[in-house]
Structure formats: C-alpha cells, structure tokens
Amino acid sequence: MNEPTLGGRFTFPGTSLTVHRMGYGAMQLAGPGVWGPPRDPDGAVAVLREAAAAGVNHIDTADFYGPHVTNQIIRKALHPYPAGLVIVTKLGARRLPDQSWQPAISPQDLTDGVHDNLRNLGLDALDIVNYRAMGSIHGPKEGSIAEQMTVLAGLRRRGLIRHIGLSNVTAAQVVEAQAITEIVCVQNNYNLANRADDALIDDLARQGIAYVPFFPLGGFTPLQSSTLSSVAGRLGATPMQVALAWLLHRSPNILLIPGTSSVAHLRENLKAATLELPPHTVAELDSIAANAASRSSERQR
Ligand SMILES: NC(=O)c1ccc[n+]([C@@H]2O[C@H](COP(=O)([O-])OP(=O)(O)OC[C@H]3O[C@@H](n4cnc5c(N)ncnc54)[C@H](OP(=O)(O)O)[C@@H]3O)[C@@H](O)[C@H]2O)c1
C-alpha cells in the first residue's frame, strides 16, 4: 500500500518520529473485556503483521490491556520491530483480579509501569508514553496532574521514555502539563457523535500537536446513525470507513488508531484513508453530533 492510502504523514512535534496518519489501536487484541488472552491468538498476531505489512507504523497499546497480553502479542508479532515503527503506550491505570480499572498514579506505579512496558514490549526505551488520567465515565475530570507529569519528565530524563503525551485530559490539564514538559500528542474520546473536544483539537492543531481520538468507531458501542449509513451507501463505502474518513478530514493533526481483532475489518479500515468526502457530505456528517446533542438536551429538560 503506498503512502497516500494511509492518510499522509505526521511528525510528532519536536521529535524525529514520523508516522502515517492511519495507525492501529491494539486494545481489541486482548480477550473479552480487555482481559486475558484473545480467543484467537494466531488471529491477533495476524492482524498486527497485516497492519505492519500494509505500512501502518503507529501502534497504540497499554500494558494494562490484558494486563500485559496486548504488549506480549505485539512483541510476538513484530519484534524485532521494523525501522520507523512508533509504539505509543499509556500509564496511569492497573487492572485488579475483578477486571476493574483502577488508577496507578503514584511515582512508584508510574515507574513500575514503564518497566512493565519495556519488558513486555522488548524495548530499551519507549517512543511515546501517554499519561492516562482516570477521569469519570463521562470523560476527563479537572484536577492537577502536575505530580504525575513531573515523574514522567524524570523518567524521560533517565532515557526510559523518549516523548510524552496525555490521554483523557481537559484543555486545562494540557496547559498544566506543558508547563512541565513537552507534550507531543493528546488521546481523548472523540468521534462523529462525540465532539466535545472540537475546540481542543483546533488549539492542538495550531501548536502542531497530534490529536489521537480513542473510540474513533464508537468503541464498545459502535457508531450507528441513519445519516452515516445513508452517506456510506451513496459513497459505496461502509459506515466505519466513512466515520474514519471524516476524522481524517476533520483536522490534519488527527491520527487514527481504530481497533479491531479482525484482519477483514483492518483491511476495511485502512481503505478509509482513500475515501474522498465531498463537502456536502461533510456537512451532513457534521449534523450527526449536532442532532445527538439536541436530543440529549431535550432528554435533560
Ligand atoms: N486512552 C484511552 O483511554 C483509550 C480508551 C479506549 C481505547 N483506546 C485506544 O484506542 C483504540 C481504538 O479504540 P477502540 O478499539 O476501543 O474502539 P474503536 O476503534 O472505536 O472500535 C473498535 C470496535 O469496532 C469494531 N470494528 C473495528 N473495525 C470495524 C469494522 N470495519 N466494521 C465493523 N466493526 C469494526 C471492533 O470489533 P472487531 O474486533 O470485531 O473488528 C471493536 O468492537 C484502542 O484499540 C486503544 O488502543 C484508548
């Protein structure tokens, strides 16, 4: 697959790391509920090898997926890693035996998390580490992240982390973190139906910082919309391809990491980078979030 089919390139600011805008998110490679081994371990390896063979050079992961499982599958599938592959991981959570997601944000937790990632990925240094703030089920929650950013900056000075990003954060937390260290990317929940971060995306674009939406396809509840289906039908594409193409169109600093455990879905998703969205189609797709917001405010009245 040649470069334009993967959405063009993006260089993380102040780094030598350049990736195709169409990447891959590895969370779906763990077992059900992001817990334990996958139902089809060979299939998981096949997805990663297919992605790398297609030119994907940006993979998102976390050692708390599984836990450990996703990183171990990435290592099995791709180590020794091809030149230019950028693996982005996250710190800030741990899984308990009841499968719950709990904060892991003390200096020791963060340091241990870096070593877990290094060991399970088979690396000497991590390209990019996002500090993932826990927030609430509704999204990010205000509150200082200065202590955690200071710890990450220290781990960076020790050479264990090359660059730092953020996840599940507010605009104020981005500003707070930037006073402590350089931030190269922000990974928040954003898609056609959830556009709470519109202003943040534009602000990060002005600064050349990557915005990496998680749940680009709706995550655990995949996007469903009659407008999306109708646009997809007219373009001869699938709704998921249109949802991804819309994100690529939304802003040049958006990098995609759609997750899938299926080679067929991976191929379908990568092809989204070749989909052209005519302007009237973009306006139609923009109406999805506006309509969702007005329905939600009607419910609250
Ligand atoms: N920072 C954070 O807090 C955070 C949170 C969540 C996720 N993430 C990262 O973001 C990545 C993306 O998010 P996500 O994987 O949760 O959600 P997503 O990419 O929005 O959607 C994944 C879901 O869509 C399905 N899917 C994928 N391609 C499809 C297609 N072409 N047709 C139909 N269904 C399709 C997948 O099922 P199949 O496996 O059957 O394809 C899976 O159920 C994750 O992999 C992870 O790396 C980060």
Short mmCIF file of C-alpha atoms and ligand atoms in Angstrom, two decimals:
data_model
loop_
_atom_site.label_atom_id
_atom_site.label_comp_id
_atom_site.label_asym_id
_atom_site.label_seq_id
_atom_site.Cartn_x
_atom_site.Cartn_y
_atom_site.Cartn_z
CA MET A 1 0.00 0.00 0.00
CA ASN A 2 1.52 3.35 -0.93
CA GLU A 3 1.73 6.38 1.33
CA PRO A 4 -1.34 8.39 0.27
CA THR A 5 -3.54 5.40 1.03
CA LEU A 6 -2.59 5.69 4.70
CA GLY A 7 -3.69 9.30 5.00
CA GLY A 8 -0.32 11.03 4.58
CA ARG A 9 2.31 11.61 7.22
CA PHE A 10 2.55 13.43 10.53
CA THR A 11 5.65 14.24 12.56
CA PHE A 12 5.17 14.48 16.31
CA PRO A 13 6.34 17.99 17.31
CA GLY A 14 9.96 18.35 18.35
CA THR A 15 10.68 14.69 17.53
CA SER A 16 12.13 12.64 14.71
CA LEU A 17 9.06 10.37 14.83
CA THR A 18 7.02 10.47 11.63
CA VAL A 19 4.00 8.20 11.18
CA HIS A 20 1.25 7.59 8.67
CA ARG A 21 -1.97 9.20 9.88
CA MET A 22 -3.73 5.84 9.69
CA GLY A 23 -2.47 3.72 12.58
CA TYR A 24 -3.81 0.87 14.66
CA GLY A 25 -5.08 0.55 18.25
CA ALA A 26 -4.22 -2.79 19.85
CA MET A 27 -6.73 -2.87 22.73
CA GLN A 28 -9.07 -5.26 20.90
CA LEU A 29 -6.32 -7.89 20.76
CA ALA A 30 -6.77 -8.92 24.40
CA GLY A 31 -9.58 -11.24 25.50
CA PRO A 32 -13.19 -10.20 26.06
CA GLY A 33 -13.45 -7.16 28.33
CA VAL A 34 -9.78 -6.38 27.52
CA TRP A 35 -8.94 -9.18 29.91
CA GLY A 36 -6.75 -12.23 29.46
CA PRO A 37 -5.60 -13.84 26.22
CA PRO A 38 -7.51 -13.44 22.96
CA ARG A 39 -9.93 -16.12 21.80
CA ASP A 40 -7.77 -16.48 18.67
CA PRO A 41 -4.09 -15.83 19.49
CA ASP A 42 -2.89 -16.61 15.95
CA GLY A 43 -5.53 -14.26 14.58
CA ALA A 44 -4.26 -11.47 16.85
CA VAL A 45 -0.71 -11.94 15.58
CA ALA A 46 -2.03 -11.98 12.01
CA VAL A 47 -3.80 -8.63 12.48
CA LEU A 48 -0.59 -6.93 13.66
CA ARG A 49 1.51 -8.46 10.87
CA GLU A 50 -1.06 -7.44 8.26
CA ALA A 51 -1.09 -3.88 9.66
CA ALA A 52 2.70 -3.60 9.57
CA ALA A 53 2.87 -5.14 6.07
CA ALA A 54 0.32 -2.55 4.89
CA GLY A 55 2.59 0.27 6.12
CA VAL A 56 0.99 1.04 9.48
CA ASN A 57 3.80 2.46 11.64
CA HIS A 58 1.85 3.84 14.62
CA ILE A 59 0.52 1.30 17.10
CA ASP A 60 -1.28 2.28 20.29
CA THR A 61 -1.15 -0.02 23.31
CA ALA A 62 -1.01 -0.19 27.12
CA ASP A 63 0.41 -2.76 29.49
CA PHE A 64 -2.92 -2.72 31.36
CA TYR A 65 -4.63 -4.24 28.30
CA GLY A 66 -4.87 -7.88 29.30
CA PRO A 67 -2.96 -6.93 31.53
CA HIS A 68 0.36 -7.47 29.70
CA VAL A 69 -1.35 -9.50 26.96
CA THR A 70 -1.51 -6.89 24.23
CA ASN A 71 2.12 -5.87 24.61
CA GLN A 72 3.20 -9.50 24.59
CA ILE A 73 1.26 -10.12 21.37
CA ILE A 74 2.82 -7.03 19.76
CA ARG A 75 6.27 -8.34 20.70
CA LYS A 76 5.50 -11.82 19.40
CA ALA A 77 4.10 -10.49 16.12
CA LEU A 78 6.58 -7.73 15.29
CA HIS A 79 9.82 -7.98 17.32
CA PRO A 80 12.49 -7.17 16.16
CA TYR A 81 10.49 -4.10 15.25
CA PRO A 82 10.68 -2.67 11.74
CA ALA A 83 12.55 0.63 11.43
CA GLY A 84 10.21 3.56 11.83
CA LEU A 85 7.55 1.77 13.87
CA VAL A 86 6.27 4.04 16.65
CA ILE A 87 4.66 2.24 19.58
CA VAL A 88 2.70 4.54 21.86
CA THR A 89 1.79 3.25 25.30
CA LYS A 90 -0.06 4.56 28.34
CA LEU A 91 0.47 4.77 32.09
CA GLY A 92 -1.98 5.62 34.85
CA ALA A 93 -4.13 2.52 35.34
CA ARG A 94 -3.93 -1.01 36.61
CA ARG A 95 -6.33 -3.95 36.47
CA LEU A 96 -7.44 -5.81 39.55
CA PRO A 97 -8.37 -9.51 39.56
CA ASP A 98 -12.05 -8.49 39.42
CA GLN A 99 -11.14 -6.97 36.00
CA SER A 100 -11.83 -3.42 37.24
CA TRP A 101 -9.70 -0.49 36.03
CA GLN A 102 -8.05 1.38 38.91
CA PRO A 103 -5.71 4.39 39.00
CA ALA A 104 -1.97 3.65 39.20
CA ILE A 105 -0.58 7.14 39.54
CA SER A 106 1.95 7.19 42.37
CA PRO A 107 5.62 7.76 41.41
CA GLN A 108 6.28 4.06 42.06
CA ASP A 109 3.24 2.97 39.99
CA LEU A 110 4.38 5.09 37.05
CA THR A 111 7.97 3.88 37.26
CA ASP A 112 6.86 0.25 37.52
CA GLY A 113 4.53 0.82 34.57
CA VAL A 114 7.41 1.98 32.39
CA HIS A 115 9.43 -1.12 33.29
CA ASP A 116 6.44 -3.41 32.63
CA ASN A 117 6.03 -1.86 29.18
CA LEU A 118 9.75 -2.11 28.41
CA ARG A 119 9.88 -5.77 29.44
CA ASN A 120 6.71 -6.89 27.70
CA LEU A 121 7.42 -4.96 24.51
CA GLY A 122 11.11 -5.94 24.49
CA LEU A 123 12.38 -2.36 24.28
CA ASP A 124 15.13 -0.30 25.97
CA ALA A 125 13.14 2.94 25.72
CA LEU A 126 9.52 3.80 24.97
CA ASP A 127 8.92 6.12 21.98
CA ILE A 128 5.88 7.89 23.42
CA VAL A 129 4.14 7.42 26.75
CA ASN A 130 0.73 8.97 27.37
CA TYR A 131 -0.23 9.77 30.93
CA ARG A 132 -3.81 8.47 31.02
CA ALA A 133 -5.84 10.36 33.62
CA MET A 134 -8.69 8.28 35.02
CA GLY A 135 -11.46 10.90 34.92
CA SER A 136 -15.00 9.61 35.17
CA ILE A 137 -17.26 7.51 32.94
CA HIS A 138 -18.37 10.77 31.35
CA GLY A 139 -14.83 11.72 30.33
CA PRO A 140 -11.94 13.71 31.71
CA LYS A 141 -12.20 15.35 35.10
CA GLU A 142 -10.45 18.56 36.14
CA GLY A 143 -7.69 18.21 38.73
CA SER A 144 -3.95 18.67 38.89
CA ILE A 145 -1.76 16.16 37.04
CA ALA A 146 1.45 18.04 37.88
CA GLU A 147 2.87 15.33 40.15
CA GLN A 148 2.46 12.63 37.51
CA MET A 149 3.89 14.82 34.76
CA THR A 150 6.92 15.60 36.91
CA VAL A 151 7.52 11.86 37.40
CA LEU A 152 7.19 11.19 33.66
CA ALA A 153 9.55 14.07 32.88
CA GLY A 154 12.06 12.46 35.26
CA LEU A 155 11.71 9.08 33.55
CA ARG A 156 12.29 10.87 30.27
CA ARG A 157 15.49 12.43 31.59
CA ARG A 158 16.61 8.91 32.57
CA GLY A 159 16.19 7.88 28.92
CA LEU A 160 13.42 5.36 29.57
CA ILE A 161 10.81 7.47 27.75
CA ARG A 162 11.56 9.45 24.58
CA HIS A 163 8.44 11.63 24.41
CA ILE A 164 5.35 12.32 26.50
CA GLY A 165 1.67 12.58 25.65
CA LEU A 166 -1.62 12.79 27.53
CA SER A 167 -4.87 10.88 27.50
CA ASN A 168 -8.37 11.53 28.83
CA VAL A 169 -7.49 15.07 29.80
CA THR A 170 -9.07 18.52 29.77
CA ALA A 171 -7.69 21.56 27.96
CA ALA A 172 -6.57 22.97 31.34
CA GLN A 173 -4.63 19.78 32.11
CA VAL A 174 -2.87 20.03 28.74
CA VAL A 175 -1.75 23.56 29.62
CA GLU A 176 -0.63 22.44 33.08
CA ALA A 177 1.38 19.54 31.62
CA GLN A 178 3.01 21.78 29.00
CA ALA A 179 4.45 23.96 31.77
CA ILE A 180 6.33 20.85 32.99
CA THR A 181 7.33 19.02 29.81
CA GLU A 182 6.82 18.97 26.02
CA ILE A 183 3.58 17.26 25.01
CA VAL A 184 3.57 15.58 21.58
CA CYS A 185 0.06 14.08 21.48
CA VAL A 186 -3.30 14.02 23.22
CA GLN A 187 -5.54 10.94 23.11
CA ASN A 188 -9.16 11.57 24.07
CA ASN A 189 -12.60 10.13 23.31
CA TYR A 190 -13.80 11.73 20.07
CA ASN A 191 -15.76 10.64 17.02
CA LEU A 192 -18.58 11.69 14.68
CA ALA A 193 -21.11 11.56 17.51
CA ASN A 194 -18.96 12.88 20.37
CA ARG A 195 -17.39 16.22 19.55
CA ALA A 196 -16.75 17.65 22.99
CA ASP A 197 -13.09 18.19 22.04
CA ASP A 198 -13.65 20.29 18.90
CA ALA A 199 -12.02 23.42 20.37
CA LEU A 200 -9.14 21.43 21.89
CA ILE A 201 -8.40 19.77 18.54
CA ASP A 202 -8.16 23.15 16.83
CA ASP A 203 -5.93 24.51 19.58
CA LEU A 204 -3.59 21.49 19.38
CA ALA A 205 -3.53 21.76 15.58
CA ARG A 206 -2.27 25.35 15.90
CA GLN A 207 0.56 24.01 18.08
CA GLY A 208 1.36 21.07 15.77
CA ILE A 209 0.43 18.56 18.48
CA ALA A 210 -1.21 15.28 17.42
CA TYR A 211 -4.78 14.57 18.49
CA VAL A 212 -5.48 10.84 18.55
CA PRO A 213 -9.15 10.00 19.08
CA PHE A 214 -9.88 6.87 21.04
CA PHE A 215 -13.20 5.16 20.26
CA PRO A 216 -12.99 6.53 16.67
CA LEU A 217 -15.65 3.97 15.70
CA GLY A 218 -17.63 4.37 18.90
CA GLY A 219 -15.62 1.86 20.95
CA PHE A 220 -17.66 -0.63 22.93
CA THR A 221 -20.87 0.68 21.33
CA PRO A 222 -20.03 1.07 17.62
CA LEU A 223 -21.40 4.16 15.89
CA GLN A 224 -24.89 3.75 14.49
CA SER A 225 -26.64 6.50 12.61
CA SER A 226 -29.05 6.51 9.68
CA THR A 227 -27.22 9.57 8.27
CA LEU A 228 -23.90 7.73 8.45
CA SER A 229 -25.39 4.64 6.78
CA SER A 230 -27.03 6.71 4.07
CA VAL A 231 -23.80 8.63 3.28
CA ALA A 232 -21.87 5.36 3.24
CA GLY A 233 -24.38 3.78 0.86
CA ARG A 234 -24.10 6.70 -1.56
CA LEU A 235 -20.28 6.64 -1.48
CA GLY A 236 -20.11 2.86 -1.91
CA ALA A 237 -18.27 2.60 1.41
CA THR A 238 -19.06 1.13 4.82
CA PRO A 239 -20.25 3.31 7.74
CA MET A 240 -16.99 2.60 9.60
CA GLN A 241 -14.93 3.76 6.61
CA VAL A 242 -16.93 6.98 6.42
CA ALA A 243 -16.50 7.58 10.16
CA LEU A 244 -12.71 7.22 9.80
CA ALA A 245 -12.53 9.31 6.62
CA TRP A 246 -14.47 12.07 8.41
CA LEU A 247 -11.89 12.09 11.21
CA LEU A 248 -9.01 12.32 8.71
CA HIS A 249 -10.83 15.19 7.05
CA ARG A 250 -11.65 16.94 10.36
CA SER A 251 -8.12 18.20 11.08
CA PRO A 252 -4.61 17.47 9.76
CA ASN A 253 -3.31 16.78 13.30
CA ILE A 254 -5.74 13.88 13.81
CA LEU A 255 -4.07 10.46 13.78
CA LEU A 256 -6.24 7.35 13.70
CA ILE A 257 -5.89 4.23 15.81
CA PRO A 258 -9.06 2.22 15.07
CA GLY A 259 -9.09 -1.04 16.98
CA THR A 260 -10.01 -4.42 15.58
CA SER A 261 -9.32 -8.08 16.21
CA SER A 262 -10.17 -8.93 12.61
CA VAL A 263 -7.95 -8.87 9.52
CA ALA A 264 -11.01 -8.21 7.36
CA HIS A 265 -12.00 -5.18 9.46
CA LEU A 266 -8.39 -3.96 9.48
CA ARG A 267 -8.28 -4.02 5.67
CA GLU A 268 -11.63 -2.24 5.50
CA ASN A 269 -10.45 0.42 7.96
CA LEU A 270 -7.15 1.08 6.16
CA LYS A 271 -9.03 1.65 2.90
CA ALA A 272 -10.90 4.52 4.59
CA ALA A 273 -7.83 6.68 4.00
CA THR A 274 -8.56 6.65 0.25
CA LEU A 275 -12.17 7.77 0.64
CA GLU A 276 -12.91 11.31 -0.58
CA LEU A 277 -15.73 13.09 1.23
CA PRO A 278 -17.49 15.73 -0.92
CA PRO A 279 -18.17 18.98 1.03
CA HIS A 280 -21.96 18.48 1.19
CA THR A 281 -21.33 15.03 2.66
CA VAL A 282 -19.10 16.51 5.36
CA ALA A 283 -21.92 18.93 6.28
CA GLU A 284 -24.34 16.01 6.51
CA LEU A 285 -21.95 14.08 8.76
CA ASP A 286 -21.41 17.16 10.92
CA SER A 287 -25.14 17.18 11.63
CA ILE A 288 -24.89 13.80 13.42
CA ALA A 289 -23.26 15.27 16.52
CA ALA A 290 -25.47 18.37 16.45
CA ASN A 291 -28.60 16.19 16.35
CA ALA A 292 -27.24 13.90 19.09
CA ALA A 293 -26.55 16.97 21.29
CA SER A 294 -30.04 18.41 20.78
CA ARG A 295 -31.66 15.02 21.56
CA SER A 296 -29.60 14.79 24.73
CA SER A 297 -30.56 18.31 25.88
CA GLU A 298 -34.24 17.52 25.18
CA ARG A 299 -33.95 14.44 27.41
CA GLN A 300 -32.44 16.57 30.18
CA ARG A 301 -35.28 19.12 30.08
N1 LIG B 1 -6.68 6.32 26.08
C1 LIG B 1 -7.75 5.64 26.40
O1 LIG B 1 -8.34 5.83 27.44
C2 LIG B 1 -8.28 4.62 25.44
C3 LIG B 1 -9.55 4.06 25.66
C4 LIG B 1 -10.01 3.15 24.72
C5 LIG B 1 -9.24 2.81 23.64
N2 LIG B 1 -8.01 3.35 23.46
C6 LIG B 1 -7.18 3.03 22.28
O2 LIG B 1 -7.92 3.44 21.14
C7 LIG B 1 -8.02 2.34 20.23
C8 LIG B 1 -9.32 2.45 19.47
O3 LIG B 1 -10.42 2.34 20.35
P1 LIG B 1 -11.28 1.02 20.45
O4 LIG B 1 -10.56 -0.12 19.83
O5 LIG B 1 -11.68 0.88 21.86
O6 LIG B 1 -12.60 1.39 19.70
P2 LIG B 1 -12.95 1.68 18.15
O7 LIG B 1 -11.71 1.69 17.32
O8 LIG B 1 -13.83 2.85 18.15
O9 LIG B 1 -13.87 0.44 17.80
C9 LIG B 1 -13.46 -0.87 17.97
C10 LIG B 1 -14.70 -1.74 17.82
O10 LIG B 1 -15.19 -1.61 16.48
C11 LIG B 1 -15.17 -2.89 15.85
N3 LIG B 1 -14.70 -2.66 14.48
C12 LIG B 1 -13.48 -2.24 14.09
N4 LIG B 1 -13.44 -2.11 12.75
C13 LIG B 1 -14.66 -2.45 12.31
C14 LIG B 1 -15.24 -2.53 11.01
N5 LIG B 1 -14.54 -2.22 9.91
N6 LIG B 1 -16.52 -2.94 10.91
C15 LIG B 1 -17.26 -3.25 12.00
N7 LIG B 1 -16.76 -3.21 13.25
C16 LIG B 1 -15.47 -2.81 13.40
C17 LIG B 1 -14.24 -3.76 16.64
O11 LIG B 1 -14.65 -5.10 16.59
P3 LIG B 1 -13.80 -6.22 15.79
O12 LIG B 1 -12.67 -6.59 16.67
O13 LIG B 1 -14.79 -7.31 15.60
O14 LIG B 1 -13.38 -5.61 14.50
C18 LIG B 1 -14.41 -3.20 18.05
O15 LIG B 1 -15.54 -3.76 18.67
C19 LIG B 1 -7.92 1.11 21.13
O16 LIG B 1 -7.61 -0.05 20.40
C20 LIG B 1 -6.88 1.54 22.11
O17 LIG B 1 -5.58 1.33 21.58
C21 LIG B 1 -7.53 4.25 24.34
#
